[in-house]
Short mmCIF file of C-alpha atoms and ligand atoms in Angstrom, two decimals:
data_model
loop_
_atom_site.label_atom_id
_atom_site.label_comp_id
_atom_site.label_asym_id
_atom_site.label_seq_id
_atom_site.Cartn_x
_atom_site.Cartn_y
_atom_site.Cartn_z
CA THR A 16 7.94 -25.78 -17.12
CA THR A 17 8.42 -28.96 -15.17
CA TRP A 18 4.95 -29.45 -13.78
CA ASP A 19 2.05 -31.27 -15.33
CA GLN A 20 -0.52 -28.57 -15.93
CA ALA A 21 -3.14 -30.92 -17.38
CA ALA A 22 -2.94 -33.21 -14.35
CA PHE A 23 -3.17 -30.19 -12.04
CA ALA A 24 -6.24 -28.92 -13.91
CA ALA A 25 -7.87 -32.34 -13.77
CA ASP A 26 -7.38 -32.46 -9.99
CA LEU A 27 -9.10 -29.11 -9.45
CA ASN A 28 -12.56 -30.70 -9.12
CA GLY A 29 -14.32 -27.84 -10.83
CA ILE A 30 -12.63 -24.93 -9.04
CA ARG A 31 -12.76 -21.95 -11.35
CA ALA A 32 -9.56 -21.76 -13.45
CA TYR A 33 -8.21 -20.01 -16.53
CA ASP A 34 -5.19 -20.58 -18.73
CA ASP A 35 -5.70 -18.21 -21.63
CA GLU A 36 -2.99 -15.67 -22.27
CA LYS A 37 -5.28 -12.66 -21.80
CA TYR A 38 -6.20 -13.57 -18.21
CA LEU A 39 -2.70 -14.64 -17.33
CA ALA A 40 -1.15 -11.42 -18.63
CA ALA A 41 -3.60 -9.27 -16.67
CA ARG A 42 -3.27 -11.22 -13.43
CA SER A 43 0.52 -11.46 -13.50
CA HIS A 44 1.12 -7.76 -12.98
CA ASP A 45 0.64 -5.03 -10.43
CA TYR A 46 1.68 -1.36 -10.31
CA PHE A 47 5.43 -2.09 -10.55
CA TRP A 48 5.53 0.05 -13.70
CA TYR A 49 5.85 3.15 -11.47
CA SER A 50 9.48 2.04 -11.50
CA PRO A 51 11.23 1.88 -14.88
CA ILE A 52 13.78 -0.41 -13.22
CA LEU A 53 11.13 -2.94 -12.14
CA ASN A 54 9.25 -2.50 -15.38
CA GLU A 55 12.25 -3.67 -17.35
CA GLU A 56 12.74 -6.61 -15.00
CA LEU A 57 9.13 -7.78 -14.67
CA LYS A 58 7.04 -6.76 -17.64
CA ASP A 59 7.39 -10.05 -19.54
CA LEU A 60 6.91 -12.41 -16.61
CA ARG A 61 3.72 -14.48 -16.47
CA GLY A 62 2.00 -17.07 -14.36
CA GLU A 63 0.96 -20.22 -16.21
CA PHE A 64 -2.38 -20.97 -14.62
CA LEU A 65 -4.98 -18.88 -12.77
CA VAL A 66 -7.32 -20.23 -10.10
CA MET A 67 -10.15 -18.36 -8.40
CA PRO A 68 -11.38 -20.25 -5.35
CA GLN A 69 -14.77 -19.21 -3.94
CA THR A 70 -14.60 -20.82 -0.50
CA LEU A 71 -12.13 -21.70 2.23
CA ASP A 72 -12.39 -25.38 1.24
CA GLU A 73 -11.44 -24.52 -2.32
CA VAL A 74 -8.44 -22.51 -1.08
CA LYS A 75 -7.32 -25.53 0.95
CA HIS A 76 -7.79 -27.81 -2.02
CA VAL A 77 -5.61 -25.57 -4.21
CA ALA A 78 -2.98 -25.37 -1.45
CA SER A 79 -2.90 -29.14 -1.29
CA LEU A 80 -2.61 -29.52 -5.07
CA VAL A 81 0.15 -26.95 -5.28
CA ALA A 82 2.11 -28.85 -2.64
CA ARG A 83 1.54 -32.24 -4.27
CA HIS A 84 2.46 -30.96 -7.72
CA ARG A 85 5.35 -28.86 -6.33
CA VAL A 86 4.41 -25.83 -8.37
CA PRO A 87 5.18 -22.18 -7.53
CA LEU A 88 2.21 -20.28 -6.09
CA THR A 89 1.62 -16.53 -6.25
CA LEU A 90 -1.27 -15.08 -4.26
CA ARG A 91 -3.15 -12.12 -5.58
CA GLY A 92 -5.67 -9.71 -4.11
CA GLY A 93 -6.46 -6.48 -5.95
CA GLY A 94 -3.05 -6.46 -7.64
CA THR A 95 -2.37 -2.86 -6.62
CA GLY A 96 1.05 -3.40 -5.01
CA ASN A 97 3.88 -1.21 -6.22
CA TYR A 98 6.85 -3.55 -6.05
CA GLY A 99 5.84 -6.47 -8.24
CA GLN A 100 4.78 -8.31 -5.09
CA CYS A 101 2.30 -10.43 -7.00
CA VAL A 102 4.34 -10.96 -10.16
CA PRO A 103 5.19 -14.68 -10.48
CA LEU A 104 8.97 -14.67 -10.91
CA GLU A 105 9.01 -18.41 -11.66
CA GLY A 106 5.67 -18.95 -13.39
CA GLY A 107 3.34 -21.51 -11.86
CA VAL A 108 -0.10 -20.93 -10.38
CA ILE A 109 -1.69 -17.59 -9.55
CA MET A 110 -4.39 -17.78 -6.90
CA ASP A 111 -6.76 -14.82 -7.11
CA LEU A 112 -8.42 -14.46 -3.70
CA THR A 113 -10.98 -11.79 -4.52
CA ARG A 114 -13.90 -14.26 -4.31
CA LEU A 115 -13.03 -15.16 -0.74
CA ASP A 116 -14.70 -11.98 0.32
CA LYS A 117 -17.25 -12.54 3.11
CA VAL A 118 -17.54 -10.15 6.00
CA ILE A 119 -17.84 -12.76 8.75
CA GLU A 120 -18.87 -10.76 11.81
CA ILE A 121 -19.07 -7.12 12.86
CA LYS A 122 -19.18 -6.36 16.58
CA PRO A 123 -18.64 -3.13 18.49
CA GLY A 124 -14.95 -2.34 17.98
CA HIS A 125 -14.14 -5.35 15.82
CA VAL A 126 -14.64 -7.01 12.44
CA SER A 127 -13.68 -10.47 11.16
CA VAL A 128 -13.44 -10.70 7.41
CA GLN A 129 -12.21 -13.06 4.71
CA ALA A 130 -8.92 -11.89 3.21
CA GLY A 131 -10.11 -11.32 -0.35
CA ALA A 132 -12.71 -8.68 0.56
CA ARG A 133 -12.18 -5.35 -1.15
CA ILE A 134 -11.39 -2.68 1.44
CA SER A 135 -14.04 -0.26 0.17
CA ARG A 136 -16.78 -2.90 0.56
CA LEU A 137 -15.51 -3.79 3.99
CA ASP A 138 -15.44 -0.15 5.10
CA ASP A 139 -18.96 0.36 3.71
CA ALA A 140 -20.18 -2.67 5.67
CA VAL A 141 -18.69 -1.52 8.97
CA ARG A 142 -20.01 2.02 8.38
CA GLU A 143 -23.51 0.61 8.37
CA THR A 144 -22.91 -0.21 12.04
CA GLY A 145 -21.70 3.33 12.83
CA GLN A 146 -18.04 2.29 12.80
CA GLU A 147 -15.09 2.64 10.43
CA LEU A 148 -11.72 1.06 9.65
CA LEU A 149 -8.68 2.48 11.42
CA MET A 150 -6.84 2.92 8.12
CA TYR A 151 -6.78 2.03 4.45
CA PRO A 152 -4.49 2.54 1.45
CA SER A 153 -5.53 5.13 -1.12
CA THR A 154 -6.32 2.15 -3.37
CA ARG A 155 -9.23 1.13 -1.09
CA GLN A 156 -11.53 0.78 -4.12
CA MET A 157 -9.50 -2.08 -5.65
CA ALA A 158 -7.24 -3.40 -2.91
CA THR A 159 -8.17 -6.34 -0.68
CA ILE A 160 -7.69 -6.46 3.05
CA GLY A 161 -5.41 -9.53 2.70
CA GLY A 162 -3.23 -7.72 0.16
CA PHE A 163 -3.02 -4.73 2.48
CA LEU A 164 -1.85 -6.93 5.35
CA ALA A 165 0.66 -8.86 3.22
CA GLY A 166 1.88 -6.07 0.98
CA GLY A 167 1.01 -2.72 2.52
CA SER A 168 2.04 -0.76 5.55
CA GLY A 169 -0.44 1.99 6.36
CA GLY A 170 -1.98 5.00 4.76
CA ILE A 171 -5.11 7.07 5.18
CA GLY A 172 -5.97 6.95 8.89
CA SER A 173 -2.36 6.25 9.93
CA LEU A 174 -2.09 9.76 11.28
CA ARG A 175 -4.76 8.88 13.80
CA HIS A 176 -4.13 5.19 14.40
CA GLY A 177 -0.53 4.43 13.49
CA MET A 178 0.76 1.89 10.99
CA LEU A 179 -0.90 -1.43 10.28
CA ARG A 180 1.76 -3.26 12.29
CA ASP A 181 1.28 -1.17 15.43
CA PRO A 182 -0.17 -3.21 18.32
CA GLY A 183 -3.92 -3.76 18.41
CA ASN A 184 -4.71 -2.67 14.84
CA VAL A 185 -4.87 -6.25 13.52
CA THR A 186 -6.18 -8.66 16.15
CA HIS A 187 -5.92 -12.05 14.52
CA VAL A 188 -5.23 -13.79 11.23
CA LYS A 189 -5.94 -17.30 9.99
CA VAL A 190 -3.39 -18.77 7.64
CA VAL A 191 -3.68 -21.86 5.42
CA THR A 192 -0.43 -23.78 5.01
CA VAL A 193 0.79 -25.06 1.64
CA GLU A 194 1.16 -28.79 2.28
CA PRO A 195 -0.47 -31.96 0.95
CA GLU A 196 -2.74 -31.79 4.02
CA PRO A 197 -3.10 -28.04 4.57
CA GLN A 198 -3.63 -26.84 8.13
CA ILE A 199 -5.11 -23.63 9.46
CA ILE A 200 -2.87 -21.69 11.83
CA GLU A 201 -4.33 -18.86 13.88
CA LEU A 202 -2.06 -15.99 14.92
CA HIS A 203 -2.87 -13.41 17.59
CA GLY A 204 -1.36 -10.20 18.92
CA ASP A 205 2.30 -9.76 18.12
CA GLU A 206 2.42 -13.11 16.27
CA ILE A 207 0.73 -11.33 13.36
CA GLN A 208 4.12 -9.81 12.48
CA LYS A 209 5.02 -13.26 11.13
CA VAL A 210 2.86 -12.67 8.07
CA GLN A 211 2.50 -8.88 7.98
CA HIS A 212 4.32 -7.43 4.95
CA ALA A 213 5.65 -10.91 4.06
CA TYR A 214 4.47 -10.57 0.43
CA GLY A 215 2.51 -13.82 0.52
CA THR A 216 5.66 -15.91 0.98
CA ASN A 217 4.63 -17.73 4.13
CA GLY A 218 1.06 -18.93 4.13
CA ILE A 219 -2.29 -18.02 2.63
CA VAL A 220 -4.07 -15.50 4.83
CA VAL A 221 -7.76 -16.42 4.69
CA GLU A 222 -9.24 -14.46 7.59
CA ILE A 223 -8.34 -11.22 9.34
CA GLY A 224 -9.62 -9.60 12.54
CA LEU A 225 -9.38 -5.82 12.67
CA ALA A 226 -10.07 -3.23 15.34
CA LEU A 227 -12.70 -0.63 14.45
CA THR A 228 -13.42 2.86 15.68
CA GLU A 229 -16.57 4.96 15.83
CA ALA A 230 -17.38 6.41 12.40
CA THR A 231 -16.72 10.07 11.68
CA ASP A 232 -18.21 11.93 8.71
CA TRP A 233 -14.83 13.30 7.68
CA VAL A 234 -14.77 16.65 5.95
CA HIS A 235 -12.66 16.47 2.78
CA THR A 236 -10.90 19.79 2.56
CA ALA A 237 -7.93 21.70 1.21
CA ALA A 238 -6.07 24.62 2.75
CA LEU A 239 -3.93 26.72 0.41
CA PHE A 240 -0.71 28.51 1.38
CA ASP A 241 1.72 30.85 -0.30
CA GLY A 242 4.80 28.69 0.14
CA TYR A 243 5.36 24.97 0.63
CA ASP A 244 7.30 25.66 3.82
CA LYS A 245 4.19 27.38 5.20
CA ALA A 246 2.03 24.41 4.25
CA LEU A 247 4.43 22.05 6.01
CA GLU A 248 4.61 24.33 9.02
CA PHE A 249 0.82 24.31 9.23
CA ALA A 250 0.69 20.52 8.97
CA THR A 251 3.32 20.15 11.67
CA ARG A 252 1.46 22.53 13.97
CA ALA A 253 -1.90 20.93 13.28
CA GLN A 254 -0.35 17.74 14.58
CA GLY A 255 1.28 19.35 17.56
CA GLU A 256 -2.08 20.78 18.55
CA GLY A 257 -3.79 17.45 18.13
CA PHE A 258 -6.31 18.31 15.40
CA ASP A 259 -8.51 15.30 14.78
CA CYS A 260 -7.58 14.41 11.19
CA TYR A 261 -7.79 11.10 9.35
CA LEU A 262 -5.52 12.44 6.59
CA LEU A 263 -3.13 15.34 6.34
CA THR A 264 -1.11 15.59 3.13
CA ALA A 265 1.02 18.45 1.87
CA VAL A 266 1.18 18.75 -1.93
CA GLU A 267 3.30 21.44 -3.55
CA ARG A 268 1.99 23.73 -6.29
CA ARG A 269 3.84 22.04 -9.16
CA PHE A 270 1.33 19.18 -8.85
CA ALA A 271 -1.60 21.49 -9.70
CA PRO A 272 -1.51 20.62 -13.44
CA TYR A 273 -1.89 16.94 -12.46
CA TYR A 274 -4.96 17.74 -10.34
CA LYS A 275 -6.83 19.47 -13.18
CA LYS A 276 -10.31 18.57 -11.93
CA PHE A 277 -9.75 20.85 -8.95
CA GLY A 278 -9.25 23.93 -11.13
CA ASP A 279 -9.22 27.05 -8.95
CA LEU A 280 -9.59 24.93 -5.83
CA PHE A 281 -5.90 24.01 -6.27
CA PRO A 282 -4.33 26.73 -8.44
CA ASP A 283 -0.70 26.53 -9.55
CA ASP A 284 0.32 29.53 -7.46
CA ARG A 285 -0.53 27.94 -4.11
CA ASP A 286 0.69 24.92 -2.13
CA ALA A 287 -1.98 22.69 -0.68
CA ILE A 288 -2.81 20.70 2.39
CA PHE A 289 -5.36 18.03 1.54
CA ALA A 290 -7.05 16.76 4.67
CA MET A 291 -9.89 14.76 6.15
CA VAL A 292 -10.92 16.67 9.26
CA ALA A 293 -13.51 15.83 11.94
CA PRO A 294 -16.58 18.10 11.45
CA GLY A 295 -16.30 19.50 14.97
CA GLU A 296 -12.69 20.53 14.29
CA MET A 297 -13.26 22.36 11.01
CA ALA A 298 -13.67 25.82 12.56
CA ARG A 299 -10.43 25.49 14.51
CA PHE A 300 -8.67 24.04 11.42
CA GLN A 301 -9.80 26.99 9.31
CA ALA A 302 -8.86 29.58 11.95
CA GLU A 303 -5.37 28.12 12.31
CA ALA A 304 -4.87 28.01 8.50
CA GLU A 305 -5.95 31.63 8.23
CA ARG A 306 -3.78 32.68 11.13
CA MET A 307 -0.84 31.32 9.11
CA GLY A 308 -1.86 33.25 6.00
CA GLY A 309 -3.67 30.38 4.31
CA ARG A 310 -7.25 29.89 3.20
CA ILE A 311 -9.67 27.00 2.93
CA SER A 312 -10.46 26.35 -0.74
CA PHE A 313 -13.20 23.75 -0.22
CA ALA A 314 -14.73 21.65 2.52
CA MET A 315 -17.16 18.89 1.57
CA THR A 316 -18.57 15.65 2.87
CA LYS A 317 -17.77 12.55 0.84
CA PRO A 318 -21.21 12.48 -0.88
CA GLU A 319 -20.72 16.14 -1.83
CA ILE A 320 -17.27 15.39 -3.22
CA ARG A 321 -18.72 12.55 -5.29
CA LYS A 322 -21.47 14.83 -6.62
CA THR A 323 -18.97 17.45 -7.81
CA GLY A 324 -16.90 14.77 -9.57
CA LEU A 325 -13.77 15.65 -7.63
CA GLN A 326 -11.49 13.04 -6.06
CA PRO A 327 -11.91 12.39 -2.35
CA ALA A 328 -9.02 13.84 -0.34
CA TYR A 329 -7.53 10.37 0.15
CA GLU A 330 -6.95 10.12 -3.59
CA CYS A 331 -4.86 13.32 -3.38
CA GLY A 332 -2.20 11.81 -1.15
CA TRP A 333 0.11 8.85 -0.63
CA ASN A 334 0.85 7.01 -3.85
CA HIS A 335 -2.24 8.33 -5.58
CA THR A 336 -0.29 11.55 -6.06
CA THR A 337 2.25 9.60 -8.11
CA LEU A 338 -0.55 8.04 -10.14
CA GLN A 339 -2.09 11.44 -10.96
CA ALA A 340 1.31 12.65 -12.20
CA LEU A 341 2.11 9.49 -14.18
CA LYS A 342 -1.19 9.74 -16.02
CA VAL A 343 0.06 13.01 -17.52
CA ASP A 344 3.84 12.56 -17.67
CA LYS A 345 5.43 9.12 -18.04
CA GLY A 346 8.91 10.50 -17.36
CA TRP A 347 8.42 10.39 -13.59
CA THR A 348 9.20 7.73 -11.08
CA TYR A 349 9.31 8.09 -7.30
CA LEU A 350 10.98 7.30 -3.99
CA GLN A 351 9.69 6.61 -0.48
CA VAL A 352 11.40 8.70 2.15
CA ALA A 353 11.01 8.61 5.93
CA TYR A 354 12.25 11.72 7.74
CA PRO A 355 14.25 11.76 10.94
CA ARG A 356 12.17 12.67 14.01
CA PRO A 357 11.41 15.34 15.08
CA PHE A 358 10.51 16.66 11.64
CA ASP A 359 12.20 19.85 10.45
CA PRO A 360 10.41 21.56 7.50
CA GLN A 361 13.65 23.41 6.72
CA LEU A 362 15.24 20.12 5.68
CA VAL A 363 12.60 19.91 2.94
CA VAL A 364 13.33 23.48 1.87
CA ARG A 365 17.00 22.51 1.45
CA GLN A 366 16.06 19.38 -0.51
CA MET A 367 13.79 21.38 -2.81
CA ALA A 368 16.60 23.83 -3.51
CA ARG A 369 19.08 20.99 -4.11
CA TYR A 370 16.96 19.14 -6.67
CA GLY A 371 15.01 21.91 -8.45
CA ASP A 372 12.85 20.52 -11.27
CA GLU A 373 14.23 17.01 -10.90
CA LEU A 374 11.97 16.27 -7.92
CA PHE A 375 8.41 17.33 -7.06
CA TRP A 376 7.27 17.01 -3.46
CA HIS A 377 4.41 15.86 -1.30
CA HIS A 378 4.51 14.81 2.32
CA GLU A 379 2.36 12.45 4.35
CA MET A 380 1.76 12.83 8.06
CA ALA A 381 1.52 9.58 9.98
CA ARG A 382 2.15 8.08 13.37
CA MET A 383 4.54 5.24 14.05
CA ASP A 384 5.32 3.62 17.40
CA GLY A 385 3.08 6.34 18.88
CA GLU A 386 5.17 9.21 17.49
CA ILE A 387 4.59 11.62 14.61
CA GLN A 388 6.35 10.34 11.50
CA ILE A 389 6.62 12.26 8.23
CA PHE A 390 7.00 10.45 4.92
CA ALA A 391 7.57 11.86 1.45
CA LEU A 392 6.91 10.11 -1.84
CA PRO A 393 8.61 12.61 -4.13
CA LEU A 394 8.27 12.37 -7.89
CA VAL A 395 11.70 11.80 -9.37
CA ARG A 396 12.55 12.60 -12.99
CA TYR A 397 13.93 9.25 -14.12
CA ARG A 398 17.54 9.52 -15.33
CA GLY A 399 18.68 5.91 -15.04
CA LYS A 400 19.37 3.27 -12.44
CA GLU A 401 22.73 4.58 -11.30
CA GLU A 402 21.37 8.09 -10.88
CA THR A 403 18.46 6.72 -8.84
CA TYR A 404 20.81 5.00 -6.42
CA GLU A 405 23.01 8.08 -6.21
CA LEU A 406 19.93 10.04 -5.17
CA ILE A 407 19.08 7.44 -2.53
CA ARG A 408 22.62 7.72 -1.14
CA GLU A 409 22.30 11.50 -0.92
CA PHE A 410 19.03 11.27 1.00
CA GLU A 411 20.58 8.88 3.44
CA GLU A 412 24.01 10.46 3.82
CA ILE A 413 23.29 14.19 3.58
CA ASP A 414 19.80 14.29 5.13
CA GLY A 415 19.70 11.31 7.47
CA CYS A 416 16.49 10.09 5.82
CA THR A 417 15.53 6.42 5.49
CA ILE A 418 14.60 5.19 2.03
CA PHE A 419 12.11 2.40 1.39
CA ASP A 420 13.35 1.49 -2.07
CA PRO A 421 10.42 0.99 -4.48
CA HIS A 422 12.67 -0.27 -7.29
CA VAL A 423 13.33 -3.79 -5.98
CA VAL A 424 11.30 -6.99 -5.63
CA THR A 425 12.51 -8.50 -2.36
CA ILE A 426 11.09 -7.69 1.06
CA GLU A 427 14.55 -7.03 2.46
CA ASP A 428 15.82 -4.68 -0.27
CA GLY A 429 12.53 -2.79 -0.17
CA GLY A 430 13.29 -1.32 3.20
CA MET A 431 13.06 -4.03 5.80
CA LYS A 432 16.86 -4.13 5.36
CA GLU A 433 17.29 -7.27 7.41
CA ILE A 434 15.97 -10.76 6.96
CA ASP A 435 13.12 -11.28 9.39
CA ASP A 436 13.98 -14.54 11.15
CA THR A 437 10.52 -15.00 12.63
CA GLN A 438 8.98 -14.71 9.17
CA ILE A 439 11.41 -17.27 7.79
CA ALA A 440 10.79 -19.61 10.73
CA PHE A 441 7.07 -19.31 10.03
CA LYS A 442 7.71 -20.02 6.35
CA LYS A 443 9.23 -23.37 7.30
CA LEU A 444 5.91 -24.20 8.91
CA ALA A 445 3.47 -22.63 6.47
CA ASP A 446 5.32 -23.23 3.21
CA PRO A 447 7.74 -26.09 3.90
CA TYR A 448 8.47 -26.76 0.21
CA GLY A 449 9.28 -23.10 -0.52
CA LEU A 450 6.63 -22.76 -3.20
CA MET A 451 5.13 -19.42 -2.24
CA ASN A 452 6.12 -16.37 -4.26
CA PRO A 453 9.66 -17.67 -4.87
CA GLY A 454 12.35 -15.02 -5.26
CA LYS A 455 10.64 -12.42 -3.04
CA THR A 456 12.61 -13.04 0.16
CA ARG A 457 16.36 -13.26 0.56
CA GLY A 458 15.84 -15.20 3.76
CA TRP A 459 14.88 -18.43 2.00
CA SER A 460 17.17 -20.67 -0.01
CA ALA A 461 16.32 -23.87 -1.86
CA ASP A 462 18.21 -26.04 0.64
CA MET A 463 15.79 -24.98 3.38
CA ALA A 464 12.89 -26.71 1.64
CA ARG A 465 11.56 -30.00 3.03
CA ALA A 466 12.90 -32.78 0.87
CA ASP A 467 10.16 -35.46 1.06
P1 FAD B 4 -1.91 -7.34 -4.01
O1 FAD B 4 -1.15 -6.35 -4.82
O2 FAD B 4 -2.85 -8.23 -4.72
O3 FAD B 4 -0.92 -8.21 -3.14
C1 FAD B 4 0.08 -7.63 -2.36
C2 FAD B 4 0.96 -8.74 -1.77
O4 FAD B 4 0.20 -9.47 -0.84
C3 FAD B 4 1.45 -9.77 -2.78
O5 FAD B 4 2.74 -10.17 -2.42
C4 FAD B 4 0.48 -10.93 -2.63
O6 FAD B 4 1.09 -12.15 -2.98
C5 FAD B 4 0.17 -10.85 -1.17
N1 FAD B 4 -1.18 -11.32 -0.83
C6 FAD B 4 -2.36 -10.91 -1.35
N2 FAD B 4 -3.38 -11.54 -0.75
C7 FAD B 4 -2.84 -12.35 0.19
C8 FAD B 4 -3.37 -13.28 1.14
N3 FAD B 4 -4.68 -13.47 1.26
N4 FAD B 4 -2.50 -13.94 1.94
C9 FAD B 4 -1.16 -13.76 1.86
N5 FAD B 4 -0.61 -12.92 0.97
C10 FAD B 4 -1.43 -12.22 0.15
N6 FAD B 4 0.00 0.85 0.19
C11 FAD B 4 -0.07 1.29 1.46
O7 FAD B 4 0.28 0.56 2.39
N7 FAD B 4 -0.53 2.55 1.73
C12 FAD B 4 -0.96 3.38 0.76
O8 FAD B 4 -1.43 4.47 1.05
C13 FAD B 4 -0.87 2.94 -0.59
N8 FAD B 4 -1.25 3.76 -1.61
C14 FAD B 4 -1.17 3.28 -2.88
C15 FAD B 4 -1.59 4.11 -3.94
C16 FAD B 4 -1.51 3.67 -5.25
C17 FAD B 4 -2.00 4.56 -6.36
C18 FAD B 4 -1.01 2.39 -5.53
C19 FAD B 4 -0.94 1.87 -6.93
C20 FAD B 4 -0.60 1.57 -4.49
C21 FAD B 4 -0.69 2.00 -3.17
N9 FAD B 4 -0.31 1.17 -2.11
C22 FAD B 4 -0.38 1.63 -0.83
C23 FAD B 4 0.10 -0.22 -2.34
C24 FAD B 4 -1.12 -1.19 -2.40
O9 FAD B 4 -2.18 -0.59 -3.10
C25 FAD B 4 -1.67 -1.56 -1.04
O10 FAD B 4 -0.67 -2.04 -0.20
C26 FAD B 4 -2.83 -2.56 -1.12
O11 FAD B 4 -3.37 -2.72 0.15
C27 FAD B 4 -2.46 -3.91 -1.65
O12 FAD B 4 -3.64 -4.71 -1.67
P2 FAD B 4 -3.96 -5.65 -2.90
O13 FAD B 4 -5.17 -6.46 -2.57
O14 FAD B 4 -4.01 -4.90 -4.16
O15 FAD B 4 -2.68 -6.59 -2.84
#
C-alpha cells in the first residue's frame, strides 16, 4: 500500500481501531457469497485498517484523516449486503458505523436516528410509542438503517408503503463529506435520491429521518394451496381486494425441505403464502383462501411465533428464502427478477415448465410508484457464469422481465443500468478525492478527483 498506516493510527486520537487479520477478514465481507461469481472475485479482498467511531465528532475526525492521508474508505453497517457493497476493492480503511446508533427523536409520524442503529432496535424503540417503521429488510436483526438506505431498496412493508425511494418514506439525511475539513450536508425530499442506493460512494450518512405509521400487531400466517398457480392467484387477488398486509410472499412446495422447522405447517405437497396480516383482516383473509381451495396452516402473533421457535413470516420471504436454501444446499445461487405490470401468474407457470429442477420459485408482492409490483428471487442451480447470463437474457427477451443482477459489484451493472448523474455530481461535493468505496460506480473516473 502507499499510505502510512502508522501515521494514520497515530492521528486517530484514541478512536477505537483494529488492524489484526481476524477483525479485518470478518469486516471486509458481506453476503456476496450467494453468488459464486462474486465469491471468486471478492473472497480474498481485505481492508487494511478498521475504525469504529462512537460519535459524530469521531466520524468527522476519521473523514478528515482519510482525506488528508488520501486512503480508500469503505463504510460498513451490518455487513448484510448481497453484492459485495462493503468489500474494500482497493484496501484502505473500513469504517464500521454500528456504534453511531442513537435514536435521536421519536415524534408522532416521524423518527430521527443515527445511521448505524440496527433496524430491529430502531423498530423496537418506535413500537414503544405505538408506531412502527414503514418497511425493513428481512435482515432487520443485523442490518443498520444507514446500510439499508445506502445498499437496500425495500422489503417487508413495501407491499403497504412502497419502496424506500418512494416519496415521503425517508424525510431527511445528514451526510458528512470526506475532506480535510469535513462538512455536514443536509438533504431533504427528493434530494435524498443523491445518496439512496449509492453504496456509500458519496458521503457518510450519519443521520436519517423516517416516516412512521401507527403500529399493527401483525398476524404471522401461512395459507397453503394445491398448486403454485393457485397460491399466486390468491396473492394477486388479495392485493386487488386491498387486504391490509405488511408482507405477502408466495413460496413453492420444493422449498419445504429448507423450512424444516415448520414441519406439517408447510408440507412438501402444498405451496405456501407466508403473510403478515392485520388482525382485523384475518377472517376475510382466511375466507378468501378457503374459497380458493386453500387452508390456513397457522396464525400467530410475533411473541407466539418466538415461543414456538419458528421463524417470523418475514424470515420466510425476500432473500431470507435464499439463505434457508443455501444453508442446506450450497449448489444454489439466485437472481432478482421484476415482472412486467400487470402481473400474469401464467407467465410464472410457463417459466416453471421451462426450467424444471434448475430453478425453484418464490415471489414477493410489493408496491412501486404506487402500483403493484411483483418480484421473484428464484433459486438458480449454478452452472457457470455464461449459463447465468444466458438465463438472464432469456428472462429479458422471452418474458419481458427486468433483472437486477446480483452477480456484479457496481451500482450500474446491478440494475440501475445507467450512471446516475445526480449521484456523481453529489460525489464531487461529498467525496472530492474519490476515496469512497472505489470501484463501485462506473460513473467516477480518477481524472474527476480534485487534484490539490
Ligand atoms: P451494509 O451491508 O453494511 O452496507 C451496505 C452498503 O451501504 C455498503 O455499500 C456500505 O458501504 C453502505 N453504507 C453502510 N452504512 C452507510 C452509511 N452510514 N452511509 C453511507 N453508506 C453506508 N435488502 C433489501 O433491500 N430488502 C430485503 O428484503 C433484503 N433481504 C435480505 C435478506 C438476506 C438474507 C440478506 C443476506 C440480505 C438482504 N438484503 C435485503 C440486503 C441487505 O441486508 C439490506 O439491504 C440491509 O439493509 C443492508 O444493511 P447493512 O447495515 O447490513 O448494510
